[in-house]
Tab-separated table of C-alpha atoms in Angstrom:
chain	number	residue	atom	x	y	z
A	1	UNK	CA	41.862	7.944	14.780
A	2	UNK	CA	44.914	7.757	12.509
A	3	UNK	CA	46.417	9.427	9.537
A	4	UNK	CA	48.466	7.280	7.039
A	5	UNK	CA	51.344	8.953	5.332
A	6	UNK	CA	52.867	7.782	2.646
A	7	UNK	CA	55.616	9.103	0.110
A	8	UNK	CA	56.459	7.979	-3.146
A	9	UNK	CA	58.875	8.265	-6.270
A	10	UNK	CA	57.483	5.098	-8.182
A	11	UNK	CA	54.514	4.774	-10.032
A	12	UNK	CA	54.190	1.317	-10.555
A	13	UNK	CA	53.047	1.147	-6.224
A	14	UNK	CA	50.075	2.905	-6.749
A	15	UNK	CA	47.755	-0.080	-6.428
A	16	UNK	CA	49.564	-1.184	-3.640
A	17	UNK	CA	49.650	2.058	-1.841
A	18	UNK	CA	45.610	2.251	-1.920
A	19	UNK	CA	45.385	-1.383	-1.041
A	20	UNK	CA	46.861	-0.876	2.219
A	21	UNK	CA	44.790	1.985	2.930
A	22	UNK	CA	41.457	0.619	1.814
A	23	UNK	CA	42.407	-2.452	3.338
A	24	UNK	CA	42.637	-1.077	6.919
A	25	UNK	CA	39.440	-1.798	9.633
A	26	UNK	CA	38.122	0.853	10.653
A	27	UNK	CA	36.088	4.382	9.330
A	28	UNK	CA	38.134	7.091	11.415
A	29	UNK	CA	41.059	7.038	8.909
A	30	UNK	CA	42.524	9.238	5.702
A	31	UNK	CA	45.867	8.715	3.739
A	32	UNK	CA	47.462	11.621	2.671
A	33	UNK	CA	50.199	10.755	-0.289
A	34	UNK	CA	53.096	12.950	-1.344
A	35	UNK	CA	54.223	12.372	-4.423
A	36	UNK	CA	57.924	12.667	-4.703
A	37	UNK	CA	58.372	13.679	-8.280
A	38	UNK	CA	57.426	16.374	-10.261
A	39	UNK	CA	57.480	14.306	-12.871
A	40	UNK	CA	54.723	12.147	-11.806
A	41	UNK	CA	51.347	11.591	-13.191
A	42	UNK	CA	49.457	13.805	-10.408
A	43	UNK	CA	45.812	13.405	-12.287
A	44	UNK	CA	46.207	9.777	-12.357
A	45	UNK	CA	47.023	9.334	-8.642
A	46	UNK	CA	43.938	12.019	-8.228
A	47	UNK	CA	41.670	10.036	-10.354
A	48	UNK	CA	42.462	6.515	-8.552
A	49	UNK	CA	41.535	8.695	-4.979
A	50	UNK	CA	38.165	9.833	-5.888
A	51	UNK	CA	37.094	6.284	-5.606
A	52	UNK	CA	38.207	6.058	-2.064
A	53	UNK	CA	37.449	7.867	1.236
A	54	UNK	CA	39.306	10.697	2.739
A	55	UNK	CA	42.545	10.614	0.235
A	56	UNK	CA	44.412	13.284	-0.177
A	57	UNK	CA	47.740	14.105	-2.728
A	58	UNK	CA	50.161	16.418	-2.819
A	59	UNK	CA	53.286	16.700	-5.192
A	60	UNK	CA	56.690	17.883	-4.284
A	61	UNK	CA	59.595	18.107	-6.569
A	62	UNK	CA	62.747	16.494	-6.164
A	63	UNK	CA	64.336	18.778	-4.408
A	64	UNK	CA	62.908	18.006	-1.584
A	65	UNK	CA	63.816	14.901	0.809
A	66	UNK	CA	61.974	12.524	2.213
A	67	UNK	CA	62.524	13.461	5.581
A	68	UNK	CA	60.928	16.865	4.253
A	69	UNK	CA	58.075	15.130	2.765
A	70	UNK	CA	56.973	13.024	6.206
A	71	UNK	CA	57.144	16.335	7.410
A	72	UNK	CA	54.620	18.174	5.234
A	73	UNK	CA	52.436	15.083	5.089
A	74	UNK	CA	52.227	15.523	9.166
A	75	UNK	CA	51.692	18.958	8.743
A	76	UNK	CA	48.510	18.149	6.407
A	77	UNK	CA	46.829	15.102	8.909
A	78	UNK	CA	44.203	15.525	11.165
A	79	UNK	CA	44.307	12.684	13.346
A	80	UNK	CA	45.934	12.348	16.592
A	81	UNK	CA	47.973	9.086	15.424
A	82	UNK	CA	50.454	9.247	12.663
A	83	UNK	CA	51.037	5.584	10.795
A	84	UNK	CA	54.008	5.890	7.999
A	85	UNK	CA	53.261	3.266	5.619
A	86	UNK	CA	55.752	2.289	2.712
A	87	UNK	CA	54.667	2.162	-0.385
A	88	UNK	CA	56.216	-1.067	-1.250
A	89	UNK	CA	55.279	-3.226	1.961
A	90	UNK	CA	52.014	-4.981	2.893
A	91	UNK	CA	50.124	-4.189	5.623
A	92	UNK	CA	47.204	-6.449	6.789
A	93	UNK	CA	43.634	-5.091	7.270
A	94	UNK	CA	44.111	-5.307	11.531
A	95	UNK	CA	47.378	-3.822	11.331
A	96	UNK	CA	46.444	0.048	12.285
A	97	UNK	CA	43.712	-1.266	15.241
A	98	UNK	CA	46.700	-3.767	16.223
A	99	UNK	CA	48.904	-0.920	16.477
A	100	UNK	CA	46.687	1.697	18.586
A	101	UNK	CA	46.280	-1.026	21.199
A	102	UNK	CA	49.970	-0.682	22.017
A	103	UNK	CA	49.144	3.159	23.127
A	104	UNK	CA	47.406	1.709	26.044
A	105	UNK	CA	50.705	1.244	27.391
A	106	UNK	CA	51.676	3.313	30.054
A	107	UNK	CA	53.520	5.922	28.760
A	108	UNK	CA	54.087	4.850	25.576
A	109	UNK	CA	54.473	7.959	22.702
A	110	UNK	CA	55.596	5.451	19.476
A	111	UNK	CA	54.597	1.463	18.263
A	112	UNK	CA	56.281	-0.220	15.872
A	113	UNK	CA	57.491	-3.672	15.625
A	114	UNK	CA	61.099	-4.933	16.266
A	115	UNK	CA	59.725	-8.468	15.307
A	116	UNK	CA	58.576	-8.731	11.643
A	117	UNK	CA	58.255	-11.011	8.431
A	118	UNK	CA	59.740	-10.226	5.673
A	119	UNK	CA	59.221	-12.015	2.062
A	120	UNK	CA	61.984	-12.538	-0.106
A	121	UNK	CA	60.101	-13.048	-3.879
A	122	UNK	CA	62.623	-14.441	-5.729
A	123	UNK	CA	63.124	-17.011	-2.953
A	124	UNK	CA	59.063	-17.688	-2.381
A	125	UNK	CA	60.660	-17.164	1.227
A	126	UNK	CA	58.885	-15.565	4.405
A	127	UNK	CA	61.558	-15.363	7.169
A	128	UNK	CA	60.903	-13.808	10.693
A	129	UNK	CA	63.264	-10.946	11.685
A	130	UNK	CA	64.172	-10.674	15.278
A	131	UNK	CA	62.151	-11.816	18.027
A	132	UNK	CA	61.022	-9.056	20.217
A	133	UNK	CA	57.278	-8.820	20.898
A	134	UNK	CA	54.993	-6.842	23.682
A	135	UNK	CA	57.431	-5.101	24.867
A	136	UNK	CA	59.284	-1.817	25.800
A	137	UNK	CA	62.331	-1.178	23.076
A	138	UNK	CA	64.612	1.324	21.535
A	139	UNK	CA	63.814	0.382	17.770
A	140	UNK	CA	60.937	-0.523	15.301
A	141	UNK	CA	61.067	-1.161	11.663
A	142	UNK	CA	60.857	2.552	9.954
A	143	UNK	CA	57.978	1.136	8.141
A	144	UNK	CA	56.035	0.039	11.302
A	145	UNK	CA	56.205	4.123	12.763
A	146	UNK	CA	53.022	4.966	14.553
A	147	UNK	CA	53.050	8.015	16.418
A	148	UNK	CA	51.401	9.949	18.629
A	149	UNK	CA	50.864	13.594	16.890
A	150	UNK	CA	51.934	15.448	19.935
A	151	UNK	CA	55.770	13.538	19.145
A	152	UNK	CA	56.306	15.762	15.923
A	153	UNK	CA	55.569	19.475	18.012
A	154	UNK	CA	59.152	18.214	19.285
A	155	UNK	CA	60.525	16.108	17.029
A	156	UNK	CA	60.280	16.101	12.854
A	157	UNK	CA	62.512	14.044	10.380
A	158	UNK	CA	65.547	15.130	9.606
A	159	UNK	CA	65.958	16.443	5.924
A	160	UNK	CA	67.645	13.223	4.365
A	161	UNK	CA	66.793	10.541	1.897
A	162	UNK	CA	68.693	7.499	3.445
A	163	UNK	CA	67.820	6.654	6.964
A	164	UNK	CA	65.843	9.131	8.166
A	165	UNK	CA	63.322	6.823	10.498
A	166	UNK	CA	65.927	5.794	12.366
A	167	UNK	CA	67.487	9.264	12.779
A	168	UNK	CA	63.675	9.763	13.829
A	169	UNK	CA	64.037	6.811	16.231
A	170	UNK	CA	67.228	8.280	17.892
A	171	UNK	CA	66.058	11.857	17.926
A	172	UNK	CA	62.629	10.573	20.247
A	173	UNK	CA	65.032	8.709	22.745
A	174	UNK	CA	66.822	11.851	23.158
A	175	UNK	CA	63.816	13.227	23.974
A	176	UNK	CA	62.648	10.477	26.447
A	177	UNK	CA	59.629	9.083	24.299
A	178	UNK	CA	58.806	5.640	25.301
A	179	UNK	CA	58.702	2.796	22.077
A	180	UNK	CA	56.563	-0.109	22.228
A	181	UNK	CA	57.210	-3.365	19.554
A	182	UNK	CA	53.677	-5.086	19.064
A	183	UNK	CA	53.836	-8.328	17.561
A	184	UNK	CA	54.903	-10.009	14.308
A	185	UNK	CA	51.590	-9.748	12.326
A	186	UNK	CA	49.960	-7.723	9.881
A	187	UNK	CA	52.581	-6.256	8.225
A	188	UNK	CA	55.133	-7.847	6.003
A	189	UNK	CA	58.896	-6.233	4.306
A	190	UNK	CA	57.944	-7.068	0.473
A	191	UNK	CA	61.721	-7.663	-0.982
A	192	UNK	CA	61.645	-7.594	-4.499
A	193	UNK	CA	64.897	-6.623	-6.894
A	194	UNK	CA	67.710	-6.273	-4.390
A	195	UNK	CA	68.599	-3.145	-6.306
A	196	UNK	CA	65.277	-1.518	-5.428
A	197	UNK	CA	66.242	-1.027	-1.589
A	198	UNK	CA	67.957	0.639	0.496
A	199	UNK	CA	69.741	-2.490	2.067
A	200	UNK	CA	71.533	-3.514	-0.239
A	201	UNK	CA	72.141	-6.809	0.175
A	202	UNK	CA	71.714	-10.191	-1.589
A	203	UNK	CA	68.945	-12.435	-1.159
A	204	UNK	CA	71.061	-15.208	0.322
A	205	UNK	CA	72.049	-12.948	3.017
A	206	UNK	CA	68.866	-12.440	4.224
A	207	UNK	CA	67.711	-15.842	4.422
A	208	UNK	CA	70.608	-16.308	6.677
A	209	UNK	CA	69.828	-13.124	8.401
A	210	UNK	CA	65.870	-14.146	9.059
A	211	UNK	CA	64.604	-17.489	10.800
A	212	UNK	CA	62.915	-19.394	7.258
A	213	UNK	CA	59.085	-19.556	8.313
A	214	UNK	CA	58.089	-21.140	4.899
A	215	UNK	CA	58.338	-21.290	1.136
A	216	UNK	CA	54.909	-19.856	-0.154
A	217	UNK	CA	53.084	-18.020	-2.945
A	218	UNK	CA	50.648	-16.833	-0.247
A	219	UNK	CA	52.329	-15.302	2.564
A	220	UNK	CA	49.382	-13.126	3.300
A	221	UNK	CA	47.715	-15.684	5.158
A	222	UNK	CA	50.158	-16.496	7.350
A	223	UNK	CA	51.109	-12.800	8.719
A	224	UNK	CA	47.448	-11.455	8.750
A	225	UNK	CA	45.340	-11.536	11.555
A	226	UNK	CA	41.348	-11.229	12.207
A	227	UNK	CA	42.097	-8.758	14.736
């Protein structure tokens, strides 16, 4: 059914990498990782995969982007669905059977979601970000990419480090691919240091940004569904 790609620089995701994966419903599934560093502990990640189903890991070195790294990782799947998870997000165990439903849209070649939660840590704050659900759009979170397999024999990522989803995102439009936003659930933006991401931007500003759902240590039951 789907292959889960995920690339990484950091270490200290490796639980929550595998949790996402092993988390997922369903048995037609694998999760290839690319490990972004050659300075990375390669046996380690190994080791923590031969207690799981249908892993796979590959290391590339630094010279090498991550737009070139979603690349190889699609290169390596063998599913007709591609699902790019980040390694710093949570994604809830009906999020990937969620997500396939949206293909039965006519015409539809990529699901995401425009509409998501993110949870600010330092705040204990889960905000909602946009609200544009089950229906036709022109963007999705980068971190909410599922794709048809067939996309990448036209389209790959570009070779960059910073925005490369949504160079992705524009690239497919050119090409006349159809985008379908799901709903909010099952997957949640985890924002931890503000120094960590690529947004840079202060915490305040993104409570502002978001509508405040609620202060909570346990967001998880709010986003997840029972599919």
């Amino acid at each position: 059914m789907v292959s889960i790609i995920t690339c990484t620089m950091r270490e200290e995701f490796m639980d929550n990498v595998f949790a996402n994966y092993e988390r997922q419903i369903g048995e037609d599934k694998e999760l290839i990782i690319i490990l972004n560093r050659g300075t990375m502990d390669f046996k380690r990640w190994e080791e923590k995969a031969s207690g799981y189903r249908n892993v796979n890991i590959y290391q590339l070195g630094e010279e090498y982007t991550l737009g070139d790294c979603l690349n190889f990782a699609i290169d390596q799947s063998k599913y007709d669905y591609i699902a790019k998870f980040d390694d710093d997000d949570y994604y809830g165990a009906a999020y990937i059977i969620r997500s396939i439903e949206g293909f039965k849209k006519p015409d539809v070649s990529i699901v995401g979601k425009n509409s998501f939660y993110m949870y600010i840590k330092s705040k204990r704050a889960l905000i909602l970000a946009n609200d544009k659900e089950h229906t036709y759009t022109d963007w999705v979170a980068g971190a909410t990419l599922v794709v048809k397999k067939e996309v990448f024999s036209k389209v790959k990522f570009r070779s960059r480090n910073i925005a490369e989803d949504a160079f992705f995102i524009e690239d497919c439009k050119l090409y006349g691919f159809k985008m379908y936003s799901t709903d909010r659930f099952d997957f949640t933006a985890l924002r931890r240091d503000p120094n960590e991401h690529t947004w840079q931007v202060s915490d305040e500003v993104l409570l502002n940004w978001g509508q405040l759902v609620a202060y909570t240590d346990d967001f998880e039951s709010i986003v997840s569904t029972n599919a």
